[in-house]
């Protein structure tokens, strides 16, 4: 099964997947714990994916400014990813074409963290014609913890 977000261009899947008009945000705050170096961030992903630990993977995202409803589509997609074999997880520099703001249905969204690089997860889909990787933007939260960015209403 090839996740649908693999076919998207370089912008972060989670940034686009949550791009739906929604009401008030919950104000939930990402805990101030986690990796502060790229090496530790990468290791967090590798351990979480190798153990197929959905909660640990979801902890890699910054949900600040999002509601619990926003988490559901990402959680479903990551759960689908866990059915695939991970070939490689790596960090790449920004490409220069990142989308950090967009408007959908009259609501303007911005990333909740300033992107500093991207984590690329490459899968063995078993289908040579299927897109086999995803690229997720990440940044540092106010405590210096590296997290995947998500959109929030501006």
PDB file of C-alpha atoms in Angstrom:
ATOM      1  CA  UNK A   1       0.000   0.000   0.000  1.00  0.00           C
ATOM      2  CA  UNK A   2       1.517   3.281  -1.052  1.00  0.00           C
ATOM      3  CA  UNK A   3       0.408   6.165   1.180  1.00  0.00           C
ATOM      4  CA  UNK A   4      -1.359   8.928  -0.709  1.00  0.00           C
ATOM      5  CA  UNK A   5       0.901  11.700   0.511  1.00  0.00           C
ATOM      6  CA  UNK A   6       3.897  10.180  -1.243  1.00  0.00           C
ATOM      7  CA  UNK A   7       2.681  11.650  -4.502  1.00  0.00           C
ATOM      8  CA  UNK A   8       2.745  15.207  -3.209  1.00  0.00           C
ATOM      9  CA  UNK A   9       5.564  17.515  -4.254  1.00  0.00           C
ATOM     10  CA  UNK A  10       8.168  18.561  -1.716  1.00  0.00           C
ATOM     11  CA  UNK A  11       5.926  20.340   0.832  1.00  0.00           C
ATOM     12  CA  UNK A  12       5.396  18.562   4.105  1.00  0.00           C
ATOM     13  CA  UNK A  13       2.533  16.050   4.030  1.00  0.00           C
ATOM     14  CA  UNK A  14       1.308  16.942   7.471  1.00  0.00           C
ATOM     15  CA  UNK A  15       1.242  20.607   6.518  1.00  0.00           C
ATOM     16  CA  UNK A  16      -1.113  19.906   3.644  1.00  0.00           C
ATOM     17  CA  UNK A  17      -3.110  17.055   5.161  1.00  0.00           C
ATOM     18  CA  UNK A  18      -4.417  19.211   7.963  1.00  0.00           C
ATOM     19  CA  UNK A  19      -5.320  22.074   5.682  1.00  0.00           C
ATOM     20  CA  UNK A  20      -9.013  22.128   6.458  1.00  0.00           C
ATOM     21  CA  UNK A  21     -11.045  24.951   7.845  1.00  0.00           C
ATOM     22  CA  UNK A  22     -11.488  24.397  11.565  1.00  0.00           C
ATOM     23  CA  UNK A  23     -12.681  26.187  14.633  1.00  0.00           C
ATOM     24  CA  UNK A  24     -10.732  27.251  17.666  1.00  0.00           C
ATOM     25  CA  UNK A  25      -7.457  25.549  18.390  1.00  0.00           C
ATOM     26  CA  UNK A  26      -7.093  23.636  21.599  1.00  0.00           C
ATOM     27  CA  UNK A  27      -4.010  25.494  22.754  1.00  0.00           C
ATOM     28  CA  UNK A  28      -2.317  22.194  23.520  1.00  0.00           C
ATOM     29  CA  UNK A  29       1.426  22.503  23.957  1.00  0.00           C
ATOM     30  CA  UNK A  30       4.136  20.090  22.889  1.00  0.00           C
ATOM     31  CA  UNK A  31       6.027  18.768  25.920  1.00  0.00           C
ATOM     32  CA  UNK A  32       9.484  20.319  26.355  1.00  0.00           C
ATOM     33  CA  UNK A  33      11.280  16.996  26.026  1.00  0.00           C
ATOM     34  CA  UNK A  34      12.844  15.308  23.059  1.00  0.00           C
ATOM     35  CA  UNK A  35      15.826  15.455  20.739  1.00  0.00           C
ATOM     36  CA  UNK A  36      17.758  18.694  20.405  1.00  0.00           C
ATOM     37  CA  UNK A  37      20.329  17.495  17.851  1.00  0.00           C
ATOM     38  CA  UNK A  38      19.807  16.195  14.334  1.00  0.00           C
ATOM     39  CA  UNK A  39      21.511  12.920  15.278  1.00  0.00           C
ATOM     40  CA  UNK A  40      19.130  12.361  18.205  1.00  0.00           C
ATOM     41  CA  UNK A  41      16.117  13.384  16.082  1.00  0.00           C
ATOM     42  CA  UNK A  42      17.084  10.914  13.370  1.00  0.00           C
ATOM     43  CA  UNK A  43      17.633   8.182  15.956  1.00  0.00           C
ATOM     44  CA  UNK A  44      14.196   8.895  17.460  1.00  0.00           C
ATOM     45  CA  UNK A  45      12.623   8.261  14.031  1.00  0.00           C
ATOM     46  CA  UNK A  46      14.689   5.132  13.388  1.00  0.00           C
ATOM     47  CA  UNK A  47      13.820   3.571  16.743  1.00  0.00           C
ATOM     48  CA  UNK A  48      10.133   4.503  16.469  1.00  0.00           C
ATOM     49  CA  UNK A  49       9.772   3.105  12.943  1.00  0.00           C
ATOM     50  CA  UNK A  50      11.818  -0.045  13.603  1.00  0.00           C
ATOM     51  CA  UNK A  51       9.664  -0.821  16.642  1.00  0.00           C
ATOM     52  CA  UNK A  52       6.495   0.221  14.754  1.00  0.00           C
ATOM     53  CA  UNK A  53       5.604   2.387  17.744  1.00  0.00           C
ATOM     54  CA  UNK A  54       2.816   4.672  16.510  1.00  0.00           C
ATOM     55  CA  UNK A  55       2.713   6.808  19.666  1.00  0.00           C
ATOM     56  CA  UNK A  56       6.467   7.347  19.578  1.00  0.00           C
ATOM     57  CA  UNK A  57       6.289   8.399  15.931  1.00  0.00           C
ATOM     58  CA  UNK A  58       3.410  10.784  16.630  1.00  0.00           C
ATOM     59  CA  UNK A  59       5.480  12.359  19.409  1.00  0.00           C
ATOM     60  CA  UNK A  60       7.846  13.579  16.667  1.00  0.00           C
ATOM     61  CA  UNK A  61       5.273  16.163  15.539  1.00  0.00           C
ATOM     62  CA  UNK A  62       4.685  19.603  17.014  1.00  0.00           C
ATOM     63  CA  UNK A  63       0.922  19.967  17.520  1.00  0.00           C
ATOM     64  CA  UNK A  64       0.988  23.494  18.951  1.00  0.00           C
ATOM     65  CA  UNK A  65      -1.966  25.453  17.596  1.00  0.00           C
ATOM     66  CA  UNK A  66      -3.820  22.309  16.469  1.00  0.00           C
ATOM     67  CA  UNK A  67      -6.862  20.468  17.751  1.00  0.00           C
ATOM     68  CA  UNK A  68      -7.161  16.768  18.548  1.00  0.00           C
ATOM     69  CA  UNK A  69      -9.083  16.424  15.268  1.00  0.00           C
ATOM     70  CA  UNK A  70      -5.966  17.548  13.407  1.00  0.00           C
ATOM     71  CA  UNK A  71      -4.007  14.614  14.761  1.00  0.00           C
ATOM     72  CA  UNK A  72      -6.382  11.931  13.405  1.00  0.00           C
ATOM     73  CA  UNK A  73      -5.568  12.016   9.643  1.00  0.00           C
ATOM     74  CA  UNK A  74      -1.834  12.105  10.332  1.00  0.00           C
ATOM     75  CA  UNK A  75      -2.139   9.242  12.817  1.00  0.00           C
ATOM     76  CA  UNK A  76      -4.103   7.188  10.264  1.00  0.00           C
ATOM     77  CA  UNK A  77      -1.502   7.803   7.572  1.00  0.00           C
ATOM     78  CA  UNK A  78       1.431   6.980   9.845  1.00  0.00           C
ATOM     79  CA  UNK A  79      -0.360   3.769  10.890  1.00  0.00           C
ATOM     80  CA  UNK A  80      -0.603   2.864   7.186  1.00  0.00           C
ATOM     81  CA  UNK A  81       3.114   3.628   6.797  1.00  0.00           C
ATOM     82  CA  UNK A  82       3.899   1.099   9.506  1.00  0.00           C
ATOM     83  CA  UNK A  83       2.664  -1.628   7.156  1.00  0.00           C
ATOM     84  CA  UNK A  84       5.623  -0.806   4.878  1.00  0.00           C
ATOM     85  CA  UNK A  85       9.284  -1.588   5.333  1.00  0.00           C
ATOM     86  CA  UNK A  86      11.500   1.431   5.971  1.00  0.00           C
ATOM     87  CA  UNK A  87      14.608   1.363   3.791  1.00  0.00           C
ATOM     88  CA  UNK A  88      16.203   4.581   5.011  1.00  0.00           C
ATOM     89  CA  UNK A  89      15.579   7.609   7.182  1.00  0.00           C
ATOM     90  CA  UNK A  90      17.791  10.613   6.547  1.00  0.00           C
ATOM     91  CA  UNK A  91      18.000  14.359   6.992  1.00  0.00           C
ATOM     92  CA  UNK A  92      18.253  16.686   3.999  1.00  0.00           C
ATOM     93  CA  UNK A  93      18.644  20.458   3.786  1.00  0.00           C
ATOM     94  CA  UNK A  94      15.702  22.601   2.769  1.00  0.00           C
ATOM     95  CA  UNK A  95      15.138  22.610  -0.997  1.00  0.00           C
ATOM     96  CA  UNK A  96      14.086  26.248  -1.244  1.00  0.00           C
ATOM     97  CA  UNK A  97      10.537  25.536  -2.421  1.00  0.00           C
ATOM     98  CA  UNK A  98       8.968  24.850   0.956  1.00  0.00           C
ATOM     99  CA  UNK A  99       5.432  26.031   1.559  1.00  0.00           C
ATOM    100  CA  UNK A 100       5.205  27.685   4.962  1.00  0.00           C
ATOM    101  CA  UNK A 101       1.964  29.581   4.412  1.00  0.00           C
ATOM    102  CA  UNK A 102      -1.162  28.960   2.350  1.00  0.00           C
ATOM    103  CA  UNK A 103      -4.844  29.859   2.311  1.00  0.00           C
ATOM    104  CA  UNK A 104      -7.613  27.301   2.057  1.00  0.00           C
ATOM    105  CA  UNK A 105     -11.333  28.010   2.219  1.00  0.00           C
ATOM    106  CA  UNK A 106     -10.600  31.552   3.350  1.00  0.00           C
ATOM    107  CA  UNK A 107      -8.347  30.517   6.238  1.00  0.00           C
ATOM    108  CA  UNK A 108      -4.625  31.282   6.140  1.00  0.00           C
ATOM    109  CA  UNK A 109      -2.331  28.651   7.643  1.00  0.00           C
ATOM    110  CA  UNK A 110       1.322  28.942   8.648  1.00  0.00           C
ATOM    111  CA  UNK A 111       3.784  26.393   9.960  1.00  0.00           C
ATOM    112  CA  UNK A 112       3.884  26.246  13.741  1.00  0.00           C
ATOM    113  CA  UNK A 113       7.699  26.043  13.680  1.00  0.00           C
ATOM    114  CA  UNK A 114      10.207  27.658  11.331  1.00  0.00           C
ATOM    115  CA  UNK A 115      11.507  24.837   9.113  1.00  0.00           C
ATOM    116  CA  UNK A 116      15.260  24.259   9.337  1.00  0.00           C
ATOM    117  CA  UNK A 117      15.581  21.012   7.347  1.00  0.00           C
ATOM    118  CA  UNK A 118      13.604  17.935   6.382  1.00  0.00           C
ATOM    119  CA  UNK A 119      13.530  14.306   7.413  1.00  0.00           C
ATOM    120  CA  UNK A 120      13.098  11.910   4.487  1.00  0.00           C
ATOM    121  CA  UNK A 121      11.630   8.456   5.063  1.00  0.00           C
ATOM    122  CA  UNK A 122      12.172   6.020   2.215  1.00  0.00           C
ATOM    123  CA  UNK A 123       9.991   2.891   2.085  1.00  0.00           C
ATOM    124  CA  UNK A 124      10.222  -0.414   0.265  1.00  0.00           C
ATOM    125  CA  UNK A 125       6.733  -0.468  -1.232  1.00  0.00           C
ATOM    126  CA  UNK A 126       7.262  -3.645  -3.228  1.00  0.00           C
ATOM    127  CA  UNK A 127       6.116  -1.731  -6.306  1.00  0.00           C
ATOM    128  CA  UNK A 128       8.849  -0.155  -8.453  1.00  0.00           C
ATOM    129  CA  UNK A 129       6.282   2.230  -9.977  1.00  0.00           C
ATOM    130  CA  UNK A 130       5.018   3.553  -6.634  1.00  0.00           C
ATOM    131  CA  UNK A 131       6.407   6.646  -4.990  1.00  0.00           C
ATOM    132  CA  UNK A 132       8.444   5.326  -2.114  1.00  0.00           C
ATOM    133  CA  UNK A 133       9.347   8.222   0.155  1.00  0.00           C
ATOM    134  CA  UNK A 134       8.028  11.177   2.032  1.00  0.00           C
ATOM    135  CA  UNK A 135       9.698  14.371   3.142  1.00  0.00           C
ATOM    136  CA  UNK A 136       8.671  16.159   6.334  1.00  0.00           C
ATOM    137  CA  UNK A 137       9.764  19.657   7.340  1.00  0.00           C
ATOM    138  CA  UNK A 138      10.984  20.108  10.878  1.00  0.00           C
ATOM    139  CA  UNK A 139      12.122  22.904  13.135  1.00  0.00           C
ATOM    140  CA  UNK A 140      13.013  23.710  16.730  1.00  0.00           C
ATOM    141  CA  UNK A 141      10.348  24.476  19.281  1.00  0.00           C
ATOM    142  CA  UNK A 142      10.925  27.272  21.845  1.00  0.00           C
ATOM    143  CA  UNK A 143      12.757  24.771  24.088  1.00  0.00           C
ATOM    144  CA  UNK A 144      15.105  23.734  21.276  1.00  0.00           C
ATOM    145  CA  UNK A 145      13.423  20.347  20.718  1.00  0.00           C
ATOM    146  CA  UNK A 146      13.315  19.209  17.076  1.00  0.00           C
ATOM    147  CA  UNK A 147       9.770  18.441  15.855  1.00  0.00           C
ATOM    148  CA  UNK A 148       7.917  17.965  12.553  1.00  0.00           C
ATOM    149  CA  UNK A 149       6.027  21.136  11.651  1.00  0.00           C
ATOM    150  CA  UNK A 150       2.261  21.272  11.249  1.00  0.00           C
ATOM    151  CA  UNK A 151      -0.001  24.038   9.956  1.00  0.00           C
ATOM    152  CA  UNK A 152      -1.996  26.245  12.270  1.00  0.00           C
ATOM    153  CA  UNK A 153      -4.415  29.032  11.508  1.00  0.00           C
ATOM    154  CA  UNK A 154      -2.587  32.365  11.303  1.00  0.00           C
TER     155      UNK A 154
END
